[in-house]
Amino acid sequence: MEYHHAYTIAIISSIFIQFITPIIRFGQNPGGKKPQKMEKETKEKIEKTVIEILNESDMKEITEFKVRKLASEKLGIDLSEKSHKAFVRSVVEKFLEEERAREYENSQVNKEEEDGDKDCGKGNKEFDDDGDHIICRLSDKRRVTIQEFKGKALVSIREYYKKDGKELPTSKGISLTDEQWSTFKKNMPAIENAVKKMESRV
Protein backbone atom coordinates (compact mmCIF):
# COMPACT_ATOMS: atom_id res chain seq x y z
CA MET A 1 0.00 0.00 0.00
CA GLU A 2 2.78 2.40 0.91
CA TYR A 3 4.58 1.47 -2.29
CA HIS A 4 1.44 2.24 -4.31
CA HIS A 5 1.06 5.63 -2.57
CA ALA A 6 4.70 6.59 -3.29
CA TYR A 7 4.29 5.54 -6.90
CA THR A 8 1.22 7.78 -7.28
CA ILE A 9 3.07 10.79 -5.82
CA ALA A 10 5.96 10.20 -8.24
CA ILE A 11 3.60 10.22 -11.23
CA ILE A 12 1.88 13.42 -10.05
CA SER A 13 5.27 15.10 -9.56
CA SER A 14 6.35 14.10 -13.04
CA ILE A 15 3.16 15.54 -14.54
CA PHE A 16 3.64 18.78 -12.59
CA ILE A 17 7.22 19.19 -13.84
CA GLN A 18 6.35 18.45 -17.46
CA PHE A 19 3.14 20.48 -17.83
CA ILE A 20 2.57 22.91 -14.98
CA THR A 21 6.09 24.42 -14.74
CA PRO A 22 6.23 25.55 -18.42
CA ILE A 23 2.81 27.20 -17.98
CA ILE A 24 4.08 29.14 -14.96
CA ARG A 25 7.18 30.22 -16.91
CA PHE A 26 5.03 31.27 -19.87
CA GLY A 27 2.90 33.38 -17.56
CA GLN A 28 5.99 35.11 -16.24
CA ASN A 29 7.22 35.94 -19.77
CA PRO A 30 4.21 36.14 -22.12
CA GLY A 31 5.14 36.39 -25.77
CA GLY A 32 8.74 35.34 -25.09
CA LYS A 33 10.32 38.17 -27.12
CA LYS A 34 8.63 41.11 -25.39
CA PRO A 35 11.53 41.93 -23.02
CA GLN A 36 13.89 42.19 -26.03
CA LYS A 37 11.46 44.58 -27.70
CA MET A 38 11.30 46.68 -24.57
CA GLU A 39 15.09 46.73 -24.42
CA LYS A 40 15.27 47.90 -28.03
CA GLU A 41 12.75 50.67 -27.36
CA THR A 42 14.73 51.79 -24.33
CA LYS A 43 17.96 51.90 -26.33
CA GLU A 44 16.30 53.97 -29.05
CA LYS A 45 15.01 56.45 -26.46
CA ILE A 46 18.42 56.69 -24.81
CA GLU A 47 20.21 57.17 -28.15
CA LYS A 48 17.76 59.86 -29.29
CA THR A 49 18.04 61.74 -25.98
CA VAL A 50 21.85 61.55 -25.89
CA ILE A 51 22.14 62.88 -29.46
CA GLU A 52 19.73 65.74 -28.66
CA ILE A 53 21.86 66.68 -25.64
CA LEU A 54 25.07 66.56 -27.69
CA ASN A 55 23.58 68.72 -30.44
CA GLU A 56 22.51 71.34 -27.90
CA SER A 57 25.80 71.31 -25.95
CA ASP A 58 29.17 72.99 -26.29
CA MET A 59 31.57 70.22 -27.31
CA LYS A 60 34.43 71.95 -25.48
CA GLU A 61 32.65 71.75 -22.12
CA ILE A 62 30.39 68.70 -22.25
CA THR A 63 31.62 65.39 -20.82
CA GLU A 64 30.31 61.86 -20.99
CA PHE A 65 29.35 62.06 -17.31
CA LYS A 66 27.33 65.25 -17.90
CA VAL A 67 25.61 63.71 -20.92
CA ARG A 68 24.70 60.61 -18.94
CA LYS A 69 23.41 62.68 -16.01
CA LEU A 70 21.26 64.93 -18.23
CA ALA A 71 19.89 61.93 -20.13
CA SER A 72 19.05 60.18 -16.83
CA GLU A 73 17.11 63.24 -15.67
CA LYS A 74 15.22 63.55 -18.95
CA LEU A 75 14.33 59.86 -19.23
CA GLY A 76 13.94 59.06 -15.54
CA ILE A 77 16.29 56.09 -15.99
CA ASP A 78 19.41 55.31 -13.97
CA LEU A 79 22.09 55.26 -16.67
CA SER A 80 24.95 54.60 -14.25
CA GLU A 81 24.22 50.86 -14.54
CA LYS A 82 27.05 49.09 -16.39
CA SER A 83 25.21 48.14 -19.62
CA HIS A 84 23.52 51.56 -19.89
CA LYS A 85 26.83 53.28 -19.20
CA ALA A 86 28.54 51.34 -22.01
CA PHE A 87 25.69 52.07 -24.42
CA VAL A 88 25.78 55.82 -23.71
CA ARG A 89 29.56 55.79 -24.28
CA SER A 90 29.12 54.07 -27.67
CA VAL A 91 26.52 56.67 -28.75
CA VAL A 92 28.79 59.56 -27.67
CA GLU A 93 31.82 58.06 -29.47
CA LYS A 94 29.82 57.51 -32.67
CA PHE A 95 28.54 61.11 -32.53
CA LEU A 96 32.07 62.48 -32.05
CA GLU A 97 33.41 60.41 -34.96
CA GLU A 98 30.70 61.78 -37.24
CA GLU A 99 31.39 65.30 -35.96
CA ARG A 100 35.11 64.95 -36.75
CA ALA A 101 34.26 63.67 -40.24
CA ARG A 102 32.00 66.69 -40.84
CA GLU A 103 34.67 69.10 -39.61
CA TYR A 104 37.27 67.52 -41.91
CA GLU A 105 34.89 67.73 -44.87
CA ASN A 106 34.15 71.40 -44.10
CA SER A 107 37.86 72.17 -43.77
CA GLN A 108 38.48 70.66 -47.21
CA VAL A 109 35.66 72.74 -48.71
CA ASN A 110 37.01 75.89 -47.03
CA LYS A 111 40.51 75.14 -48.32
CA GLU A 112 39.12 74.73 -51.81
CA GLU A 113 37.29 78.07 -51.50
CA GLU A 114 40.42 79.80 -50.17
CA ASP A 115 42.43 78.49 -53.10
CA GLY A 116 39.73 79.83 -55.39
CA ASP A 117 39.81 83.22 -53.66
CA LYS A 118 43.58 83.40 -54.18
CA ASP A 119 43.10 82.72 -57.88
CA CYS A 120 40.35 85.35 -58.05
CA GLY A 121 42.73 87.90 -56.57
CA LYS A 122 45.31 87.49 -59.30
CA GLY A 123 45.68 90.44 -61.62
CA ASN A 124 46.90 88.48 -64.67
CA LYS A 125 44.22 87.88 -67.30
CA GLU A 126 43.59 84.28 -68.28
CA PHE A 127 41.56 82.94 -71.19
CA ASP A 128 40.21 79.46 -71.89
CA ASP A 129 40.41 77.49 -75.16
CA ASP A 130 37.28 79.26 -76.46
CA GLY A 131 38.78 82.68 -75.79
CA ASP A 132 36.47 83.40 -72.84
CA HIS A 133 37.93 85.53 -70.05
CA ILE A 134 38.50 83.48 -66.88
CA ILE A 135 37.74 85.83 -63.99
CA CYS A 136 38.80 83.34 -61.33
CA ARG A 137 39.02 79.66 -60.45
CA LEU A 138 36.84 78.64 -57.51
CA SER A 139 38.55 75.24 -57.39
CA ASP A 140 40.39 72.84 -59.68
CA LYS A 141 37.11 72.06 -61.44
CA ARG A 142 35.03 75.24 -61.00
CA ARG A 143 35.61 78.66 -62.52
CA VAL A 144 33.94 81.99 -63.23
CA THR A 145 34.18 83.22 -66.82
CA ILE A 146 32.74 86.03 -68.94
CA GLN A 147 31.18 84.67 -72.11
CA GLU A 148 29.48 86.30 -75.08
CA PHE A 149 26.24 84.82 -76.37
CA LYS A 150 24.11 86.46 -79.09
CA GLY A 151 25.78 89.79 -78.46
CA LYS A 152 25.20 89.66 -74.70
CA ALA A 153 27.80 89.23 -71.97
CA LEU A 154 27.13 86.37 -69.55
CA VAL A 155 28.69 85.64 -66.17
CA SER A 156 29.22 81.88 -66.22
CA ILE A 157 29.88 79.88 -63.05
CA ARG A 158 30.51 76.35 -64.21
CA GLU A 159 32.23 73.04 -63.54
CA TYR A 160 34.82 71.75 -66.01
CA TYR A 161 36.45 68.42 -66.81
CA LYS A 162 39.71 67.54 -68.55
CA LYS A 163 39.88 65.60 -71.82
CA ASP A 164 42.83 65.27 -74.20
CA GLY A 165 44.67 68.02 -72.33
CA LYS A 166 41.77 70.46 -72.65
CA GLU A 167 39.37 71.80 -70.00
CA LEU A 168 35.80 71.43 -71.22
CA PRO A 169 32.59 72.79 -69.61
CA THR A 170 29.99 70.44 -68.11
CA SER A 171 26.24 71.01 -67.78
CA LYS A 172 26.74 71.70 -64.06
CA GLY A 173 26.62 75.44 -63.60
CA ILE A 174 24.74 78.63 -64.36
CA SER A 175 25.06 81.56 -66.77
CA LEU A 176 23.72 84.94 -65.64
CA THR A 177 22.76 87.86 -67.87
CA ASP A 178 23.85 91.37 -66.93
CA GLU A 179 20.46 92.04 -65.29
CA GLN A 180 20.53 88.75 -63.36
CA TRP A 181 24.08 89.40 -62.20
CA SER A 182 23.11 92.89 -60.99
CA THR A 183 20.20 91.42 -58.99
CA PHE A 184 22.46 88.74 -57.56
CA LYS A 185 25.11 91.31 -56.61
CA LYS A 186 22.55 93.55 -54.85
CA ASN A 187 21.40 90.63 -52.73
CA MET A 188 24.89 89.49 -51.71
CA PRO A 189 24.62 91.00 -48.17
CA ALA A 190 21.37 89.09 -47.57
CA ILE A 191 22.96 85.89 -48.88
CA GLU A 192 26.01 86.34 -46.64
CA ASN A 193 23.78 86.90 -43.58
CA ALA A 194 21.76 83.78 -44.39
CA VAL A 195 24.96 81.73 -44.73
CA LYS A 196 26.27 83.03 -41.39
CA LYS A 197 23.00 82.12 -39.65
CA MET A 198 23.12 78.64 -41.14
CA GLU A 199 26.74 78.14 -40.08
CA SER A 200 25.92 79.23 -36.51
CA ARG A 201 23.32 76.45 -36.28
CA VAL A 202 25.77 73.73 -37.31
XYZ file of N, CA and C in Angstrom:
606
model
N 0.832 -1.205 0.000
C 0.000 0.000 0.000
C 0.868 1.258 0.000
N 1.859 1.254 0.842
C 2.776 2.397 0.914
C 3.527 2.559 -0.403
N 3.866 1.438 -1.011
C 4.579 1.473 -2.291
C 3.693 2.104 -3.354
N 2.398 1.713 -3.336
C 1.441 2.242 -4.312
C 1.267 3.751 -4.124
N 1.219 4.203 -2.881
C 1.063 5.627 -2.567
C 2.277 6.429 -3.058
N 3.465 5.912 -2.855
C 4.697 6.586 -3.292
C 4.762 6.661 -4.809
N 4.290 5.587 -5.435
C 4.292 5.537 -6.898
C 3.353 6.603 -7.471
N 2.202 6.780 -6.846
C 1.215 7.784 -7.281
C 1.786 9.193 -7.159
N 2.456 9.472 -6.042
C 3.074 10.789 -5.820
C 4.133 11.078 -6.880
N 4.900 10.047 -7.233
C 5.959 10.201 -8.238
C 5.376 10.572 -9.593
N 4.252 9.932 -9.939
C 3.600 10.218 -11.226
C 3.071 11.649 -11.253
N 2.426 12.060 -10.144
C 1.880 13.421 -10.052
C 2.997 14.458 -10.166
N 4.125 14.190 -9.509
C 5.270 15.104 -9.557
C 5.799 15.242 -10.975
N 5.847 14.101 -11.661
C 6.349 14.103 -13.035
C 5.450 14.937 -13.937
N 4.127 14.767 -13.750
C 3.156 15.541 -14.543
C 3.308 17.032 -14.263
N 3.489 17.382 -13.002
C 3.643 18.784 -12.594
C 4.858 19.416 -13.267
N 5.977 18.674 -13.252
C 7.225 19.187 -13.837
C 7.089 19.390 -15.343
N 6.425 18.418 -16.006
C 6.346 18.453 -17.463
C 5.337 19.471 -17.994
N 4.226 19.650 -17.295
C 3.143 20.478 -17.834
C 2.881 21.779 -17.075
N 2.925 21.732 -15.773
C 2.572 22.915 -14.977
C 3.687 23.954 -14.982
N 4.960 23.492 -14.813
C 6.095 24.418 -14.741
C 6.234 25.279 -15.996
N 6.144 24.702 -17.221
C 6.225 25.548 -18.421
C 5.128 26.604 -18.477
N 3.928 26.251 -17.982
C 2.809 27.199 -17.983
C 3.116 28.377 -17.080
N 3.705 28.082 -15.903
C 4.076 29.143 -14.963
C 5.120 30.056 -15.590
N 6.120 29.440 -16.258
C 7.176 30.223 -16.910
C 6.607 31.093 -18.020
N 5.654 30.521 -18.789
C 5.029 31.268 -19.874
C 4.279 32.472 -19.335
N 3.632 32.291 -18.194
C 2.900 33.380 -17.557
C 3.817 34.474 -17.078
N 5.028 34.112 -16.701
C 5.988 35.115 -16.241
C 6.587 35.897 -17.403
N 6.614 35.295 -18.597
C 7.215 35.944 -19.767
C 6.331 35.754 -20.997
N 5.129 36.332 -21.005
C 4.211 36.143 -22.121
C 4.799 36.695 -23.412
N 4.625 35.933 -24.482
C 5.139 36.392 -25.772
C 6.594 36.061 -25.995
N 7.340 35.760 -24.959
C 8.735 35.343 -25.093
C 9.679 36.459 -25.485
N 9.398 37.175 -26.589
C 10.323 38.171 -27.124
C 10.040 39.589 -26.626
N 9.015 39.771 -25.835
C 8.632 41.110 -25.393
C 9.732 41.855 -24.646
N 10.461 41.210 -23.723
C 11.528 41.931 -23.021
C 12.580 42.493 -23.970
N 12.910 41.717 -25.058
C 13.892 42.190 -26.026
C 13.378 43.432 -26.740
N 12.064 43.437 -27.047
C 11.461 44.581 -27.705
C 11.531 45.806 -26.799
N 11.234 45.586 -25.532
C 11.299 46.679 -24.570
C 12.727 47.219 -24.467
N 13.692 46.324 -24.505
C 15.093 46.733 -24.416
C 15.477 47.570 -25.634
N 14.983 47.163 -26.800
C 15.275 47.897 -28.026
C 14.664 49.298 -27.968
N 13.428 49.378 -27.481
C 12.750 50.673 -27.362
C 13.499 51.591 -26.399
N 13.979 51.012 -25.317
C 14.726 51.795 -24.326
C 16.016 52.330 -24.934
N 16.717 51.478 -25.686
C 17.963 51.899 -26.332
C 17.720 53.041 -27.313
N 16.625 52.923 -28.072
C 16.302 53.966 -29.049
C 16.022 55.296 -28.357
N 15.314 55.233 -27.226
C 15.010 56.448 -26.459
C 16.289 57.069 -25.903
N 17.154 56.209 -25.367
C 18.425 56.692 -24.805
C 19.275 57.338 -25.896
N 19.393 56.654 -27.041
C 20.213 57.172 -28.147
C 19.687 58.522 -28.639
N 18.378 58.616 -28.826
C 17.761 59.858 -29.294
C 18.015 61.003 -28.314
N 17.844 60.716 -27.018
C 18.036 61.740 -25.983
C 19.490 62.186 -25.904
N 20.414 61.230 -25.959
C 21.851 61.546 -25.890
C 22.269 62.424 -27.068
N 21.798 62.096 -28.272
C 22.140 62.880 -29.463
C 21.568 64.296 -29.368
N 20.343 64.411 -28.850
C 19.732 65.740 -28.662
C 20.577 66.590 -27.715
N 21.027 65.975 -26.627
C 21.857 66.682 -25.637
C 23.175 67.126 -26.268
N 23.796 66.243 -27.040
C 25.073 66.562 -27.687
C 24.923 67.695 -28.705
N 23.825 67.670 -29.451
C 23.585 68.722 -30.445
C 23.367 70.087 -29.804
N 22.817 70.084 -28.594
C 22.514 71.339 -27.898
C 23.670 71.814 -27.016
N 24.714 71.009 -26.889
C 25.798 71.313 -25.948
C 27.041 71.863 -26.635
N 27.866 72.520 -25.831
C 29.175 72.994 -26.291
C 30.151 71.823 -26.171
N 30.693 71.393 -27.294
C 31.571 70.221 -27.310
C 32.847 70.415 -26.490
N 33.214 71.677 -26.249
C 34.431 71.945 -25.477
C 34.206 71.749 -23.979
N 32.946 71.828 -23.555
C 32.646 71.754 -22.125
C 31.944 70.464 -21.705
N 31.176 69.894 -22.603
C 30.391 68.703 -22.250
C 31.289 67.486 -22.043
N 30.898 66.640 -21.090
C 31.625 65.390 -20.825
C 30.642 64.235 -20.877
N 31.172 63.037 -20.957
C 30.310 61.856 -20.993
C 29.463 61.762 -19.721
N 30.070 62.106 -18.588
C 29.352 62.064 -17.311
C 28.166 63.032 -17.325
N 28.398 64.253 -17.839
C 27.328 65.251 -17.900
C 26.207 64.796 -18.831
N 26.600 64.215 -19.960
C 25.614 63.712 -20.921
C 24.752 62.637 -20.273
N 25.407 61.709 -19.592
C 24.698 60.608 -18.937
C 23.749 61.123 -17.854
N 24.217 62.111 -17.100
C 23.411 62.682 -16.015
C 22.175 63.395 -16.567
N 22.377 64.214 -17.612
C 21.259 64.933 -18.228
C 20.251 63.972 -18.854
N 20.769 62.927 -19.504
C 19.894 61.926 -20.126
C 19.098 61.173 -19.062
N 19.733 60.865 -17.942
C 19.051 60.182 -16.829
C 17.897 61.024 -16.309
N 18.142 62.327 -16.169
C 17.107 63.241 -15.669
C 15.946 63.360 -16.649
N 16.265 63.411 -17.941
C 15.215 63.547 -18.949
C 14.366 62.284 -19.074
N 15.018 61.132 -19.014
C 14.326 59.857 -19.225
C 13.779 59.240 -17.945
N 14.335 59.668 -16.807
C 13.937 59.058 -15.545
C 14.480 57.649 -15.408
N 15.643 57.412 -16.022
C 16.294 56.094 -15.985
C 17.685 56.246 -15.380
N 18.065 55.294 -14.546
C 19.408 55.310 -13.969
C 20.393 54.768 -15.003
N 21.159 55.661 -15.608
C 22.094 55.260 -16.665
C 23.498 54.977 -16.145
N 23.635 54.923 -14.826
C 24.946 54.599 -14.253
C 25.163 53.090 -14.203
N 24.105 52.325 -14.489
C 24.217 50.861 -14.541
C 25.169 50.484 -15.678
N 25.932 49.431 -15.498
C 27.051 49.088 -16.389
C 26.664 49.026 -17.868
N 25.587 48.299 -18.206
C 25.212 48.142 -19.615
C 24.741 49.465 -20.213
N 23.985 50.251 -19.424
C 23.522 51.562 -19.886
C 24.705 52.507 -20.088
N 25.638 52.436 -19.159
C 26.833 53.281 -19.205
C 27.622 53.022 -20.496
N 27.792 51.734 -20.806
C 28.539 51.345 -22.008
C 27.808 51.785 -23.274
N 26.478 51.685 -23.247
C 25.691 52.070 -24.422
C 25.775 53.573 -24.668
N 25.664 54.364 -23.598
C 25.780 55.824 -23.713
C 27.153 56.194 -24.276
N 28.202 55.523 -23.793
C 29.562 55.789 -24.278
C 29.662 55.520 -25.787
N 29.053 54.420 -26.243
C 29.118 54.073 -27.666
C 28.394 55.114 -28.524
N 27.265 55.637 -28.016
C 26.517 56.674 -28.747
C 27.337 57.962 -28.830
N 27.959 58.339 -27.722
C 28.788 59.555 -27.672
C 29.973 59.428 -28.626
N 30.650 58.273 -28.607
C 31.817 58.058 -29.470
C 31.437 58.105 -30.950
N 30.297 57.500 -31.281
C 29.823 57.514 -32.667
C 29.516 58.942 -33.115
N 28.872 59.706 -32.229
C 28.541 61.106 -32.530
C 29.807 61.920 -32.779
N 30.818 61.735 -31.924
C 32.072 62.484 -32.049
C 32.817 62.123 -33.330
N 32.772 60.845 -33.709
C 33.414 60.408 -34.956
C 32.761 61.088 -36.158
N 31.424 61.133 -36.146
C 30.698 61.778 -37.241
C 30.975 63.280 -37.266
N 31.092 63.871 -36.072
C 31.387 65.300 -35.958
C 32.770 65.609 -36.537
N 33.748 64.753 -36.221
C 35.106 64.947 -36.753
C 35.119 64.822 -38.275
N 34.335 63.868 -38.788
C 34.264 63.673 -40.240
C 33.663 64.897 -40.923
N 32.626 65.482 -40.287
C 32.004 66.690 -40.841
C 32.975 67.870 -40.822
N 33.701 68.001 -39.728
C 34.673 69.097 -39.611
C 35.766 68.977 -40.672
N 36.230 67.736 -40.897
C 37.266 67.517 -41.907
C 36.737 67.867 -43.298
N 35.502 67.446 -43.566
C 34.895 67.733 -44.866
C 34.743 69.238 -45.069
N 34.301 69.938 -44.017
C 34.145 71.395 -44.102
C 35.487 72.096 -44.303
N 36.527 71.570 -43.631
C 37.856 72.174 -43.769
C 38.376 72.024 -45.196
N 38.053 70.874 -45.826
C 38.476 70.655 -47.213
C 37.752 71.611 -48.153
N 36.441 71.816 -47.881
C 35.657 72.742 -48.707
C 36.183 74.161 -48.546
N 36.480 74.548 -47.296
C 37.009 75.892 -47.028
C 38.359 76.108 -47.708
N 39.195 75.052 -47.681
C 40.515 75.139 -48.325
C 40.345 75.350 -49.829
N 39.381 74.615 -50.380
C 39.116 74.734 -51.809
C 38.652 76.148 -52.152
N 37.784 76.710 -51.274
C 37.286 78.066 -51.502
C 38.400 79.102 -51.356
N 39.293 78.880 -50.374
C 40.416 79.800 -50.168
C 41.348 79.797 -51.369
N 41.582 78.586 -51.906
C 42.428 78.486 -53.102
C 41.793 79.236 -54.266
N 40.455 79.126 -54.334
C 39.734 79.829 -55.388
C 39.815 81.327 -55.210
N 39.716 81.783 -53.948
C 39.810 83.222 -53.660
C 41.174 83.771 -54.060
N 42.220 82.966 -53.816
C 43.576 83.399 -54.184
C 43.679 83.585 -55.690
N 43.072 82.634 -56.425
C 43.102 82.724 -57.880
C 42.310 83.931 -58.371
N 41.181 84.220 -57.651
C 40.345 85.353 -58.050
C 41.059 86.671 -57.817
N 42.015 86.668 -56.901
C 42.727 87.902 -56.567
C 43.877 88.199 -57.504
N 44.188 87.278 -58.390
C 45.314 87.489 -59.304
C 44.963 88.538 -60.359
N 45.928 89.364 -60.661
C 45.677 90.438 -61.623
C 45.877 89.999 -63.064
N 46.610 88.921 -63.309
C 46.896 88.477 -64.665
C 45.637 87.931 -65.329
N 45.390 88.357 -66.570
C 44.224 87.878 -67.299
C 44.498 86.490 -67.860
N 43.460 85.649 -67.780
C 43.588 84.278 -68.276
C 42.394 83.980 -69.169
N 42.637 83.271 -70.259
C 41.564 82.937 -71.190
C 41.532 81.425 -71.399
N 40.325 80.899 -71.642
C 40.209 79.462 -71.890
C 40.383 79.171 -73.378
N 40.193 77.904 -73.770
C 40.409 77.492 -75.159
C 39.427 78.144 -76.126
N 38.267 78.598 -75.602
C 37.275 79.259 -76.456
C 37.473 80.771 -76.507
N 38.507 81.252 -75.800
C 38.784 82.683 -75.787
C 37.984 83.455 -74.758
N 37.251 82.741 -73.884
C 36.468 83.403 -72.837
C 37.379 83.816 -71.681
N 37.104 84.990 -71.132
C 37.925 85.525 -70.051
C 37.633 84.785 -68.746
N 38.654 84.159 -68.171
C 38.500 83.478 -66.884
C 38.722 84.511 -65.779
N 37.641 84.848 -65.071
C 37.739 85.830 -63.985
C 38.484 85.228 -62.805
N 38.091 84.031 -62.416
C 38.795 83.339 -61.327
C 38.440 81.862 -61.318
N 39.260 81.091 -60.634
C 39.019 79.659 -60.448
C 38.563 79.438 -59.008
N 37.366 78.916 -58.856
C 36.839 78.644 -57.515
C 37.474 77.391 -56.922
N 37.856 76.469 -57.798
C 38.549 75.240 -57.389
C 39.216 74.673 -58.629
N 39.746 73.461 -58.517
C 40.389 72.840 -59.680
C 39.388 72.611 -60.815
N 38.120 72.395 -60.434
C 37.112 72.064 -61.441
C 36.136 73.206 -61.736
N 36.018 74.168 -60.821
C 35.033 75.239 -61.002
C 35.703 76.580 -61.302
N 35.050 77.350 -62.179
C 35.610 78.658 -62.518
C 34.498 79.640 -62.892
N 34.857 80.919 -62.821
C 33.943 81.991 -63.231
C 34.515 82.614 -64.498
N 33.712 82.650 -65.548
C 34.175 83.225 -66.817
C 33.154 84.229 -67.351
N 33.626 85.103 -68.234
C 32.742 86.031 -68.942
C 32.632 85.530 -70.376
N 31.404 85.196 -70.773
C 31.176 84.667 -72.114
C 30.284 85.622 -72.905
N 30.359 85.499 -74.212
C 29.483 86.297 -75.079
C 28.540 85.360 -75.807
N 27.235 85.664 -75.722
C 26.236 84.818 -76.374
C 25.173 85.719 -77.011
N 25.066 85.654 -78.326
C 24.109 86.464 -79.085
C 24.257 87.959 -78.770
N 25.504 88.372 -78.688
C 25.784 89.787 -78.463
C 25.629 90.244 -77.027
N 25.357 89.305 -76.118
C 25.199 89.661 -74.704
C 26.303 89.021 -73.869
N 26.772 89.764 -72.882
C 27.801 89.233 -71.974
C 27.125 88.416 -70.871
N 27.668 87.255 -70.592
C 27.128 86.375 -69.550
C 28.200 86.072 -68.506
N 27.792 86.073 -67.249
C 28.686 85.640 -66.168
C 28.420 84.150 -65.966
N 29.394 83.335 -66.290
C 29.222 81.884 -66.217
C 29.991 81.296 -65.034
N 29.266 80.606 -64.172
C 29.882 79.878 -63.049
C 29.650 78.406 -63.339
N 30.705 77.703 -63.687
C 30.511 76.354 -64.212
C 31.615 75.391 -63.782
N 31.268 74.099 -63.850
C 32.232 73.043 -63.539
C 32.821 72.515 -64.847
N 34.119 72.209 -64.810
C 34.822 71.749 -66.010
C 35.445 70.372 -65.787
N 35.746 69.702 -66.891
C 36.452 68.424 -66.812
C 37.571 68.412 -67.857
N 38.562 67.577 -67.632
C 39.709 67.536 -68.545
C 39.593 66.362 -69.522
N 39.889 66.649 -70.789
C 39.875 65.604 -71.816
C 40.883 65.972 -72.901
N 41.791 65.063 -73.176
C 42.831 65.274 -74.197
C 43.612 66.562 -73.953
N 43.885 66.842 -72.674
C 44.672 68.022 -72.325
C 43.893 69.324 -72.331
N 42.598 69.257 -72.631
C 41.767 70.463 -72.647
C 40.775 70.452 -71.488
N 40.395 71.657 -71.035
C 39.374 71.797 -69.996
C 38.057 72.150 -70.670
N 37.083 71.252 -70.546
C 35.802 71.435 -71.220
C 34.681 71.649 -70.206
N 33.688 72.509 -70.543
C 32.590 72.790 -69.608
C 31.600 71.629 -69.509
N 31.043 71.440 -68.320
C 29.988 70.440 -68.114
C 28.644 71.169 -68.067
N 27.575 70.408 -67.892
C 26.239 71.013 -67.783
C 25.979 71.538 -66.374
N 26.899 71.240 -65.447
C 26.735 71.696 -64.061
C 27.190 73.147 -63.927
N 26.261 74.039 -63.758
C 26.619 75.439 -63.599
C 25.472 76.352 -63.972
N 25.765 77.635 -64.040
C 24.736 78.630 -64.356
C 25.378 79.795 -65.100
N 24.607 80.379 -66.037
C 25.058 81.562 -66.773
C 24.069 82.688 -66.504
N 24.565 83.811 -66.015
C 23.716 84.938 -65.643
C 23.863 86.085 -66.632
N 22.728 86.665 -67.021
C 22.764 87.859 -67.871
C 23.199 89.045 -67.014
N 23.421 90.177 -67.660
C 23.851 91.370 -66.932
C 22.820 91.767 -65.871
N 21.520 91.681 -66.234
C 20.458 92.035 -65.288
C 20.424 91.062 -64.108
N 20.550 89.770 -64.421
C 20.530 88.748 -63.363
C 21.733 88.903 -62.432
N 22.883 89.207 -63.015
C 24.085 89.401 -62.203
C 23.931 90.610 -61.284
N 23.331 91.687 -61.797
C 23.111 92.892 -60.989
C 22.191 92.590 -59.806
N 21.128 91.809 -60.062
C 20.198 91.421 -58.989
C 20.904 90.560 -57.955
N 21.701 89.622 -58.451
C 22.456 88.739 -57.556
C 23.417 89.550 -56.684
N 24.121 90.493 -57.311
C 25.115 91.310 -56.606
C 24.458 92.174 -55.522
N 23.271 92.721 -55.827
C 22.553 93.553 -54.851
C 22.142 92.752 -53.613
N 21.871 91.477 -53.832
C 21.400 90.632 -52.729
C 22.516 89.875 -52.015
N 23.759 90.163 -52.356
C 24.889 89.492 -51.710
C 24.904 89.650 -50.187
N 24.640 90.864 -49.639
C 24.624 91.004 -48.172
C 23.603 90.082 -47.507
N 22.415 89.965 -48.126
C 21.370 89.090 -47.572
C 21.801 87.631 -47.639
N 22.474 87.261 -48.729
C 22.963 85.886 -48.884
C 24.026 85.582 -47.836
N 24.941 86.530 -47.629
C 26.008 86.344 -46.637
C 25.440 86.195 -45.228
N 24.413 87.005 -44.902
C 23.778 86.903 -43.578
C 23.102 85.553 -43.395
N 22.434 85.074 -44.453
C 21.755 83.778 -44.389
C 22.759 82.648 -44.193
N 23.907 82.747 -44.870
C 24.964 81.732 -44.734
C 25.523 81.727 -43.316
N 25.743 82.927 -42.755
C 26.269 83.034 -41.385
C 25.311 82.422 -40.373
N 24.012 82.684 -40.553
C 23.004 82.121 -39.649
C 22.993 80.602 -39.731
N 23.110 80.086 -40.944
C 23.116 78.638 -41.143
C 24.344 78.001 -40.504
N 25.497 78.663 -40.657
C 26.742 78.142 -40.080
C 26.699 78.155 -38.559
N 26.010 79.141 -37.978
C 25.920 79.230 -36.511
C 25.069 78.117 -35.928
N 24.175 77.550 -36.743
C 23.317 76.452 -36.276
C 24.036 75.120 -36.302
N 25.041 75.004 -37.148
C 25.767 73.732 -37.305
C 26.623 73.455 -36.083
